CSV table of C-alpha atoms and ligand atoms in Angstrom, one decimal:
chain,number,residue,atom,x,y,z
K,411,UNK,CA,30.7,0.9,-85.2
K,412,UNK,CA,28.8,0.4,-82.0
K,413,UNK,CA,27.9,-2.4,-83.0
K,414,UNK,CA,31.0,-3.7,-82.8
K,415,UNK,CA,31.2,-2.4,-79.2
K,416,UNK,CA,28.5,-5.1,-78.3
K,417,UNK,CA,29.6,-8.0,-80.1
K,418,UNK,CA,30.8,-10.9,-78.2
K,419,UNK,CA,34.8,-11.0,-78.8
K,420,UNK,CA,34.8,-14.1,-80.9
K,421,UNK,CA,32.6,-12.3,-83.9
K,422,UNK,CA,35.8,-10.0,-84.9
K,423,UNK,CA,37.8,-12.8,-86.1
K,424,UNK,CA,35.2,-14.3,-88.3
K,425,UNK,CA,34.7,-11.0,-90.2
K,426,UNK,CA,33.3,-11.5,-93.0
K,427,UNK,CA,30.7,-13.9,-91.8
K,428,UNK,CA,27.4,-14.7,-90.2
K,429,UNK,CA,28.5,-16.5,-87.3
K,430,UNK,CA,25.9,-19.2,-86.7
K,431,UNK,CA,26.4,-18.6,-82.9
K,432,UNK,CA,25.5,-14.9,-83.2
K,433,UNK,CA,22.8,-16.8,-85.7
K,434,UNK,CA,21.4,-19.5,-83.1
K,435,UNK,CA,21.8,-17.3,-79.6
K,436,UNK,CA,20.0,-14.4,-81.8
K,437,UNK,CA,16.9,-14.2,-79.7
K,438,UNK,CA,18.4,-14.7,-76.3
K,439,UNK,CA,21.2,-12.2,-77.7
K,440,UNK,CA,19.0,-9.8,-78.5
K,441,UNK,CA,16.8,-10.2,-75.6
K,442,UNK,CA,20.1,-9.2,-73.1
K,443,UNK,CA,21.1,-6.7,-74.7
K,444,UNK,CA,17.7,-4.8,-75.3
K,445,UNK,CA,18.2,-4.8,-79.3
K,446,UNK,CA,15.3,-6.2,-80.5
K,447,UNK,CA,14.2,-2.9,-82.2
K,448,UNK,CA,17.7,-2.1,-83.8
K,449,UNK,CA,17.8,-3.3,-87.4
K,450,UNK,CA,21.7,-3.7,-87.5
K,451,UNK,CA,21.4,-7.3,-85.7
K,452,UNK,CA,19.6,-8.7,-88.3
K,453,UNK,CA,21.1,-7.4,-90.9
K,454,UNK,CA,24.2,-9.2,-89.5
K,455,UNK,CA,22.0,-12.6,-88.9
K,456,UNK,CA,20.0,-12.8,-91.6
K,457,UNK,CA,16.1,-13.0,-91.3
K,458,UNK,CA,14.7,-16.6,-91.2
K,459,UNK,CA,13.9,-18.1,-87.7
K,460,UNK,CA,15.6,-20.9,-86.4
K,461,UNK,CA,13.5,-22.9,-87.0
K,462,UNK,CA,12.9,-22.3,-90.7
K,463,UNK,CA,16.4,-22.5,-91.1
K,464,UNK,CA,17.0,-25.8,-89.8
K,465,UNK,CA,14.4,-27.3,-91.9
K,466,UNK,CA,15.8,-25.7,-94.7
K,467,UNK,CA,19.2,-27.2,-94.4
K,468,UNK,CA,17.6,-30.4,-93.8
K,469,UNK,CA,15.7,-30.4,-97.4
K,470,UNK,CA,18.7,-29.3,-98.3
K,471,UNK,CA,20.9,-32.3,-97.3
K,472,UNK,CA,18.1,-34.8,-98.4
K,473,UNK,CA,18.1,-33.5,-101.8
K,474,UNK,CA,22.1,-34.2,-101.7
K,475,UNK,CA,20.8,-37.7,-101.7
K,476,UNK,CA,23.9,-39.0,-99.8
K,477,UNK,CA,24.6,-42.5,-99.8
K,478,UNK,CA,25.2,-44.1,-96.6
K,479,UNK,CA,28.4,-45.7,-95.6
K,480,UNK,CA,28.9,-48.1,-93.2
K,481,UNK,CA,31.7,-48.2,-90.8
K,482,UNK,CA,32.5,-49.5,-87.6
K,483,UNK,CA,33.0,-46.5,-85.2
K,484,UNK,CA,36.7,-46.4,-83.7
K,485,UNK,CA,35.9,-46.5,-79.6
K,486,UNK,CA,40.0,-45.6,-79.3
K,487,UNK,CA,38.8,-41.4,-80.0
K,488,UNK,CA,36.2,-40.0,-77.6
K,489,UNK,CA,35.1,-36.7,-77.4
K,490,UNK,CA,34.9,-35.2,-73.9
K,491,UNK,CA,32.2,-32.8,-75.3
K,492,UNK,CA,28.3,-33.6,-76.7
K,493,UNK,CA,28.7,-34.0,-80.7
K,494,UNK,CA,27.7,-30.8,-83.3
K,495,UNK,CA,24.4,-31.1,-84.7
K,496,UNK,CA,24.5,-32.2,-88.1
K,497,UNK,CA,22.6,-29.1,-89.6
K,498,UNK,CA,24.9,-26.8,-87.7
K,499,UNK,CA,28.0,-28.5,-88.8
K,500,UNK,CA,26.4,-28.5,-92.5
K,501,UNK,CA,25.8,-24.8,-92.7
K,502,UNK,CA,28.9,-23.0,-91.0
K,503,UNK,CA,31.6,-23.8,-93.3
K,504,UNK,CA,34.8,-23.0,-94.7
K,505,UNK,CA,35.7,-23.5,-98.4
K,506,UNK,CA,36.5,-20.1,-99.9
K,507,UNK,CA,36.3,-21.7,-103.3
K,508,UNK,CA,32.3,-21.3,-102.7
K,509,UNK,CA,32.2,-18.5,-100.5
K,510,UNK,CA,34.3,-16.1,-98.3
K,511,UNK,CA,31.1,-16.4,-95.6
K,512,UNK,CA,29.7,-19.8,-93.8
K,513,UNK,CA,26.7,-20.2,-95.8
K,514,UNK,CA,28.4,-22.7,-98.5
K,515,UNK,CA,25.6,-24.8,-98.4
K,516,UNK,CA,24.3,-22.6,-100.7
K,517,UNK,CA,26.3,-22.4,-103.4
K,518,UNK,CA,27.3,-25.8,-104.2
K,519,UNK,CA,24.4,-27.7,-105.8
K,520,UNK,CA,25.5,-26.7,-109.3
K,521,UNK,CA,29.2,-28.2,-109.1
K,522,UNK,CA,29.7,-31.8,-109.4
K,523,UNK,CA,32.1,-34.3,-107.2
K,524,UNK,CA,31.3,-37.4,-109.8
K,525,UNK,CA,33.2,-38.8,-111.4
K,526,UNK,CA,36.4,-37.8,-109.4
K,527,UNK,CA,39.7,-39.6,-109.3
K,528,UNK,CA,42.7,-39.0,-107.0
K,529,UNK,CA,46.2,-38.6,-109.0
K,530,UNK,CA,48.9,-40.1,-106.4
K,531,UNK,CA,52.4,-38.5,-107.9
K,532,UNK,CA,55.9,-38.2,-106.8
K,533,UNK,CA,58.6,-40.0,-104.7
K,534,UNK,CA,56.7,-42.8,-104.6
K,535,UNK,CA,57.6,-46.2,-106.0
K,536,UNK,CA,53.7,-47.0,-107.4
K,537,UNK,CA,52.1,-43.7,-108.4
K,538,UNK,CA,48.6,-43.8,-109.8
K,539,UNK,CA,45.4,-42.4,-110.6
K,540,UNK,CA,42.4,-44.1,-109.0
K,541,UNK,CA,39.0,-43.5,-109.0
K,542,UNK,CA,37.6,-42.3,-105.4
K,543,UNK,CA,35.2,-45.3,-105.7
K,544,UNK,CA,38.2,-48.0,-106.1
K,545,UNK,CA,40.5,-46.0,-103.4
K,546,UNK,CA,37.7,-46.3,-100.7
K,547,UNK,CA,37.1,-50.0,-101.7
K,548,UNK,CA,40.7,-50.5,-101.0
K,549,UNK,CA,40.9,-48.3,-98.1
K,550,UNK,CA,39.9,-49.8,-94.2
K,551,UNK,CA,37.1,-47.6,-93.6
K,552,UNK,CA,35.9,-46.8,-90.1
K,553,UNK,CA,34.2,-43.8,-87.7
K,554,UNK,CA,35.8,-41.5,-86.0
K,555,UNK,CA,35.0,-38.9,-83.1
K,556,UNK,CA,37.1,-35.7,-83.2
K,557,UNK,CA,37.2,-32.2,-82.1
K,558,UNK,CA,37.5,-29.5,-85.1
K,559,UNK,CA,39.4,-25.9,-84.0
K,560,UNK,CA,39.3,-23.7,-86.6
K,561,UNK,CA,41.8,-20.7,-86.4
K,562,UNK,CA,38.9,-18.1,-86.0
K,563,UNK,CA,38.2,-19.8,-82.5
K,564,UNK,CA,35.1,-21.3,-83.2
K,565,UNK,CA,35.3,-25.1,-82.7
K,566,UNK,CA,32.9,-28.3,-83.8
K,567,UNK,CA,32.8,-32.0,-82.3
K,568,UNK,CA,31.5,-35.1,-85.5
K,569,UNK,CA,31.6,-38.1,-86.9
K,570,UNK,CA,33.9,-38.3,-89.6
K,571,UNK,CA,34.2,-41.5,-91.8
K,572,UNK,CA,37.5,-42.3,-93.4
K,573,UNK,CA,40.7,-44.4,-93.2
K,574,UNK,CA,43.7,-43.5,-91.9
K,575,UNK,CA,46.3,-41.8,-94.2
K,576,UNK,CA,49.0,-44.1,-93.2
K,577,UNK,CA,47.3,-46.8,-95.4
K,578,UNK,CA,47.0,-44.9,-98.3
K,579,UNK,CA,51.0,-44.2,-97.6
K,580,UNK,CA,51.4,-48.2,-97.6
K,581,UNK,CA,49.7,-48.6,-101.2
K,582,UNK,CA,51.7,-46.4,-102.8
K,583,UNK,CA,54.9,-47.2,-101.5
K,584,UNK,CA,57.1,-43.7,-101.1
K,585,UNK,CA,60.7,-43.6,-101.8
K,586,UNK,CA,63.5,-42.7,-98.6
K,587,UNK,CA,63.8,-39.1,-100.3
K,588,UNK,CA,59.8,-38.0,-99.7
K,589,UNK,CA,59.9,-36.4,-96.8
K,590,UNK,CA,56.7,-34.2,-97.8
K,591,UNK,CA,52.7,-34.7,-99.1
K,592,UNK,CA,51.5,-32.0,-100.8
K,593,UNK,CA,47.6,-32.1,-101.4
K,594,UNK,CA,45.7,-30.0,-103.6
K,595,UNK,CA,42.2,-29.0,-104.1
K,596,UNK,CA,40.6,-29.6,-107.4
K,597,UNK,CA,40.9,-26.8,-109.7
K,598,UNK,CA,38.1,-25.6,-112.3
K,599,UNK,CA,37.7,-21.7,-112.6
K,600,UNK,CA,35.1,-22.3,-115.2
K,601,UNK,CA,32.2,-23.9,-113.1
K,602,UNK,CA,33.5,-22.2,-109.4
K,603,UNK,CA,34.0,-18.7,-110.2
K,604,UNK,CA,35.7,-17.5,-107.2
K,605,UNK,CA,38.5,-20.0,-108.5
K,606,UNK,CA,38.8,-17.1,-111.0
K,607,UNK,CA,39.6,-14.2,-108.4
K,608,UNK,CA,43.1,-13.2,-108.8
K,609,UNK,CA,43.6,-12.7,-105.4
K,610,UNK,CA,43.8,-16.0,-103.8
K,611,UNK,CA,46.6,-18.5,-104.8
K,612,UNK,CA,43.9,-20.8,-106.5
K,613,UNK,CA,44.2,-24.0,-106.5
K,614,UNK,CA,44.1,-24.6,-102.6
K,615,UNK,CA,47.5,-26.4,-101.7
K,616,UNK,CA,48.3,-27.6,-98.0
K,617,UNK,CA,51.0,-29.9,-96.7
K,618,UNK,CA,52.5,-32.2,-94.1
K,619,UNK,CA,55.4,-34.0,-92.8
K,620,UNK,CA,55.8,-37.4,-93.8
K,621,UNK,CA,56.0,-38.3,-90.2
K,622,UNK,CA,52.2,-36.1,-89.6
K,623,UNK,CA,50.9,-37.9,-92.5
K,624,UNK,CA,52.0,-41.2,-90.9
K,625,UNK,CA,50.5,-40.2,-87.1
K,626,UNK,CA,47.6,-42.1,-86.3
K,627,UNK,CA,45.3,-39.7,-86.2
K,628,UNK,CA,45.6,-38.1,-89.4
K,629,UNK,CA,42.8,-39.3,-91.4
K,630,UNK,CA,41.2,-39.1,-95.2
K,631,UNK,CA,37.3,-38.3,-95.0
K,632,UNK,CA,34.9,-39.5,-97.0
K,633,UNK,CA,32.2,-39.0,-95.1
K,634,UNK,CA,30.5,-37.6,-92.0
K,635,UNK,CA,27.2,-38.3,-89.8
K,636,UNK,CA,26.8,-41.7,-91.5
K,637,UNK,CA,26.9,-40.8,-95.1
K,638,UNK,CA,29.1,-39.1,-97.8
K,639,UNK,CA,30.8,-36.3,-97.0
K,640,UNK,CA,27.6,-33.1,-98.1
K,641,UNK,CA,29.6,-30.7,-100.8
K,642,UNK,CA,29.7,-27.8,-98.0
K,643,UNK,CA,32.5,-30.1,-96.2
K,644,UNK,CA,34.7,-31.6,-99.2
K,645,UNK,CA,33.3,-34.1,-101.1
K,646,UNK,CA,34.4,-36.4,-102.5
K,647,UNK,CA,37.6,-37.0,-100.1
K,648,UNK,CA,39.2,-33.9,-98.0
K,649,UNK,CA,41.4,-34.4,-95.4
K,650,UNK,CA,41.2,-34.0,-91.5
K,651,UNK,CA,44.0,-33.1,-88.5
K,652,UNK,CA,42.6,-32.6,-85.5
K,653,UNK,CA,45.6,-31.8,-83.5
K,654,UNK,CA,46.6,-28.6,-86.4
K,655,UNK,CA,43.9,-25.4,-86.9
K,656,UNK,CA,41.3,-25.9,-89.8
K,657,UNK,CA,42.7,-24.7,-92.6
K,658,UNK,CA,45.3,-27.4,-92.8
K,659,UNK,CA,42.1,-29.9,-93.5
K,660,UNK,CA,42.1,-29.2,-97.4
K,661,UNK,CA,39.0,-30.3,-98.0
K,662,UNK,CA,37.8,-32.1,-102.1
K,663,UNK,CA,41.2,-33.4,-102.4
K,664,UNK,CA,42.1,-34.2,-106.5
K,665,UNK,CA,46.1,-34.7,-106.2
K,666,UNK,CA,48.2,-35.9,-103.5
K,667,UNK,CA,52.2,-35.5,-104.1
K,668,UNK,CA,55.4,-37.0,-102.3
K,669,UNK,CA,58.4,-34.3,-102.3
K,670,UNK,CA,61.5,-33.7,-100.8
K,671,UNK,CA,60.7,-29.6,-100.0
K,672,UNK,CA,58.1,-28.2,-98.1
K,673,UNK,CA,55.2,-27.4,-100.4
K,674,UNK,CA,53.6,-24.2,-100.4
K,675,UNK,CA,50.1,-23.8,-99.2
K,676,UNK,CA,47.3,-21.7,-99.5
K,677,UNK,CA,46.9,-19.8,-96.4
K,678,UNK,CA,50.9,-19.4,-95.7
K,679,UNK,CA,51.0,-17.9,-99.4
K,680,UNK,CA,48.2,-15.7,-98.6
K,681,UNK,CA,49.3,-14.8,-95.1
K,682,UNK,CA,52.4,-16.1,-94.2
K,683,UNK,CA,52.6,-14.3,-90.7
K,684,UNK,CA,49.1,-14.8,-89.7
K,685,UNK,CA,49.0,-18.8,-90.8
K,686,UNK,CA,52.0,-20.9,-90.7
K,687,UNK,CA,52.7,-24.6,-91.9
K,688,UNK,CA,52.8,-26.1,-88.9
K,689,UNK,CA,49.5,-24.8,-87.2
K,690,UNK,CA,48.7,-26.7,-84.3
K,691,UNK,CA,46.4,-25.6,-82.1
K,692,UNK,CA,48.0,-24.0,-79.2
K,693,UNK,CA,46.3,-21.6,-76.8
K,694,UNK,CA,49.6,-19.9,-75.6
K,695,UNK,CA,50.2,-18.6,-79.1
K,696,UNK,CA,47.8,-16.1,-80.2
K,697,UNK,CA,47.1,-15.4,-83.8
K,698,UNK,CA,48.4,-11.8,-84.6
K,699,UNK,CA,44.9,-10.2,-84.2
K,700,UNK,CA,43.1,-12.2,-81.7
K,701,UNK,CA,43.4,-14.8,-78.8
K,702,UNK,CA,43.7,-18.2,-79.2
K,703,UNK,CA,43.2,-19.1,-75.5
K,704,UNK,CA,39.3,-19.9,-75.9
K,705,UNK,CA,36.9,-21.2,-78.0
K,706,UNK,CA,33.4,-21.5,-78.8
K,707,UNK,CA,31.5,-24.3,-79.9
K,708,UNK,CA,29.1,-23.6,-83.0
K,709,UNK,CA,25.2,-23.9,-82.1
K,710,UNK,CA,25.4,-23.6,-78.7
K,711,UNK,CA,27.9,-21.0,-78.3
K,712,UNK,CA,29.4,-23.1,-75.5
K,713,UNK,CA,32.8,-21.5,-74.6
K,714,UNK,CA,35.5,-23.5,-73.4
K,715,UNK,CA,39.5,-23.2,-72.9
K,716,UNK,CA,41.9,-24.3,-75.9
K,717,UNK,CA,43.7,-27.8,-75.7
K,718,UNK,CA,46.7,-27.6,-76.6
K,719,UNK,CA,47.3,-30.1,-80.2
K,720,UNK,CA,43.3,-29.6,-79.4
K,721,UNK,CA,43.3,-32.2,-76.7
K,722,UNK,CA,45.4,-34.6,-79.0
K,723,UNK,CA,49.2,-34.2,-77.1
K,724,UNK,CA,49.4,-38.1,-76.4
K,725,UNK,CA,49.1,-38.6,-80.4
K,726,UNK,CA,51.5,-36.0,-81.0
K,727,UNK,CA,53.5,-34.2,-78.7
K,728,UNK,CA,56.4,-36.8,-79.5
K,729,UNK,CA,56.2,-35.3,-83.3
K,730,UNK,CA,57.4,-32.1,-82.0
K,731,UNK,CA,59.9,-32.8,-78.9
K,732,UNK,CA,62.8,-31.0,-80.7
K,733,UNK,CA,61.4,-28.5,-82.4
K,734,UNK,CA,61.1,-24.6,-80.5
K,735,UNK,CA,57.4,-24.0,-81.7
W,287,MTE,N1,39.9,-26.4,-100.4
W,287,MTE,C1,39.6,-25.9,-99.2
W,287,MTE,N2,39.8,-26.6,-98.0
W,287,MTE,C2,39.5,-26.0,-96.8
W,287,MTE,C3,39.1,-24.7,-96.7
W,287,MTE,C4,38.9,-24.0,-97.9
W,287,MTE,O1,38.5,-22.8,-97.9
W,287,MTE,N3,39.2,-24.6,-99.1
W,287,MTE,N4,38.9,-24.1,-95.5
W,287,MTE,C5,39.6,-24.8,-94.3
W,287,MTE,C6,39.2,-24.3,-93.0
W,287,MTE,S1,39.7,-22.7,-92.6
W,287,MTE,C7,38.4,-25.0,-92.1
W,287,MTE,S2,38.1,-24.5,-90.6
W,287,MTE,C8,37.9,-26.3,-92.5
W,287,MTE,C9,36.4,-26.3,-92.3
W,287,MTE,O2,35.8,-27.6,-92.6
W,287,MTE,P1,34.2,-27.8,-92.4
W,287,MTE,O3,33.6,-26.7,-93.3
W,287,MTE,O4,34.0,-29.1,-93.0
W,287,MTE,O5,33.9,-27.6,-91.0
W,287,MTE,O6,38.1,-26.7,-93.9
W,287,MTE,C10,39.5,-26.3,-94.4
W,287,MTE,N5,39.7,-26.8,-95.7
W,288,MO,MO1,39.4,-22.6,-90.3
C-alpha cells in the first residue's frame, strides 16, 4: 500500500502493468527515493538491467526477420518532440489478445500473421477479399511521423509506414447509405488463448465515421521504423488515429465493414463510461479515474501537457464543429 504512496501518479492508471518508465528511470527512481534495499520496486520492475533488456528486445526483433519497406517519408507531419526508441516502442504495448501487461513482445512468436487476407464487406459497391500482399501493392505507401496518446496517459512519438485510409475507401467504392467502418481484429481462440476468456468481448471491434475514415490523417500501418510492422504492434495491417486515444487503433486488422449504424467496439462494450466511441484526446476531459491533462512519454519519462486532438486540431477540429463533445 505504501508503495502506492510513492509511485509517480501516472503508474495507477496503467495497473496492471510494468510501466517501462518506472522500468527505464528505475535506478534514478530508486536512487531519490532511498529504495534501493526494498524488494517491492523490483518486484514491480522486473530484474534485468537496462541494458540486458535492450539487447534482449533487439535479438528479439532480429529474429522477427522483418522485411524492409521502402517509403518516401511524408514531410507534411512533424513531430515537435525527439522520436521513441524503437526498442522502447517494441516492448510497451497494448494488445490484450497477448497480454493484459506491456511485455507482448513476449508472447507472440508462436502466432502467425502469414498468410493473411483483408475481407472488405458491406455498403460498398466492390467488396472483396484480398491478400495483405496485393492490398499494399495497390496501396500508395509512404512514412509518417505521429504522436501516439494512449488513454492511460503515457504517450510515444514513430515512424509509421502505411497509406492513407481514404484510398482504400476509393478501391472499394461505398454506397451513399455507409455512413460507418467497422474493423475487426482477427479472431482464433485456439492458438491465442486469452481470445478464450469470457470476459472480454473477443474479437476486438472498433469504429469510425465515414467522414474520420476519410480525414487525412487517418492511416492503415503496415509498418513502423523502416520495416513491417513487429507482432507486439499489429501485424500484418492495424490501424492508426492520432488525433483519438489508443485504443481506437485496432491493431492486426482481418475485416473491415461499411454500415449504416454505429458498430460496437471493444472497449465501449467493455466500459462504456470509462471509453467512449468517439475518444479524442482532450485534456479538459478527464477519464473517470484519472487526469487526462498530462502525459508522459515512454523511455524517458518526459512529462508534458495534453494537445488537444493530440496536437492534430487543424486536421480535425472542422470534423467536430457541431457536435457538444
Ligand atoms: N486488437 C487490439 N488492438 C489494439 C489494442 C488491443 O488490445 N487489441 N490496444 C489498443 C491500445 S489501448 C493502444 S494504446 C494501442 C497500442 O499500440 P502499440 O502497442 O503499437 O503502441 O493499440 C490499440 N489497438
Ligand atoms: Mo491505449
Amino acid at each position: 500500500m505504501v508503495l502506492f504512496k510513492i509511485l509517480p501518479d501516472w503508474f495507477i492508471p496503467e495497473n496492471e502493468a510494468t510501466p517501462e518508465s518506472v522500468f527505464m528511470n528505475r535506478r534514478r527512481f530508486v536512487q531519490k527515493l532511498g529504495l534501493a534495499s526494498i524488494g517491492a520496486v523490483t518486484l514491480i520492475s522486473g530484474c534485468t538491467s537496462g541494458t540486458e533488456r535492450k539487447e534482449a528486445v533487439q535479438q528479439n526483433l532480429k529474429q522477427a526477420n522483418l522485411q524492409p519497406i521502402s517509403a518516401t517519408r511524408n514531410p507534411r507531419f512533424s513531430l515537435d518532440r525527439p522520436l521513441t526508441e524503437e526498442y522502447v516502442a517494441a516492448t510497451y504495448n497494448n494488445f490484450y489478445e497477448f497480454s493484459g501487461g506491456k511485455e507482448v513482445w513476449r508472447y507472440v512468436d508462436g502466432w502467425q500473421t502469414s498468410p493473411w487476407t483483408v475481407e472488405i464487406s458491406g455498403l460498398v459497391a466492390k467488396p472483396q477479399k484480398i491478400a495483405i500482399e496485393d492490398l499494399i501493392r495497390k496501396m500508395p505507401i509512404e512514412e509518417r511521423l505521429y504522436r501516439h496518446r494512449c488513454v492511460e496517459t503515457w504517450a510515444m512519438a514513430v515512424p509509421w509506414i502505411g497509406f492513407p485510409m481514404k484510398a482504400l475507401i476509393d478501391l472499394v467504392e461505398p454506397k451513399p447509405q455507409a455512413k460507418f467502418v467497422k474493423m475487426t481484429t482477427f479472431f482464433r481462440p485456439k492458438e491465442v488463448p486469452r481470445q478464450d476468456l469470457q470476459s472480454y468481448p473477443w474479437p476486438y471491434t472498433e469504429g469510425l465515421t465515414m467522414a474520420e475514415a476519410m480525414n487525412e490523417l487517418t492511416l492503415l500501418v503496415v509498418g513502423i521504423y523502416g520495416h513491417e510492422l513487429p507482432k507486439q504492434h499489429g501485424a500484418p495491417i492495424r490501424l492508426v488515429v492520432p488525433w483519438k486515444y489508443g485504443f481506437k487503433s485496432i491493431k492486426s486488422i482481418d475485416r473491415i465493414e461499411f454500415t449504416d449504424t454505429q458498430p460496437a467496439t471493444f472497449w465501449n462494450t467493455l466500459v462504456s463510461n470509462e471509453y467512449d466511441f468517439q475518444a479524442n484526446v482532450n485534456p479538459n476531459v478527464p477519464h473517470p479515474r484519472w487526469s487526462q491533462s498530462t502525459e508522459h512519454m515512454l523511455g524517458t519519462g518526459e512529462r508534458r501537457r495534453t494537445l488537444i486532438y493530440n496536437g492534430y486540431e487543424q486536421y480535425v477540429a472542422s470534423l467536430y464543429k457541431n457536435a457538444s463533445g
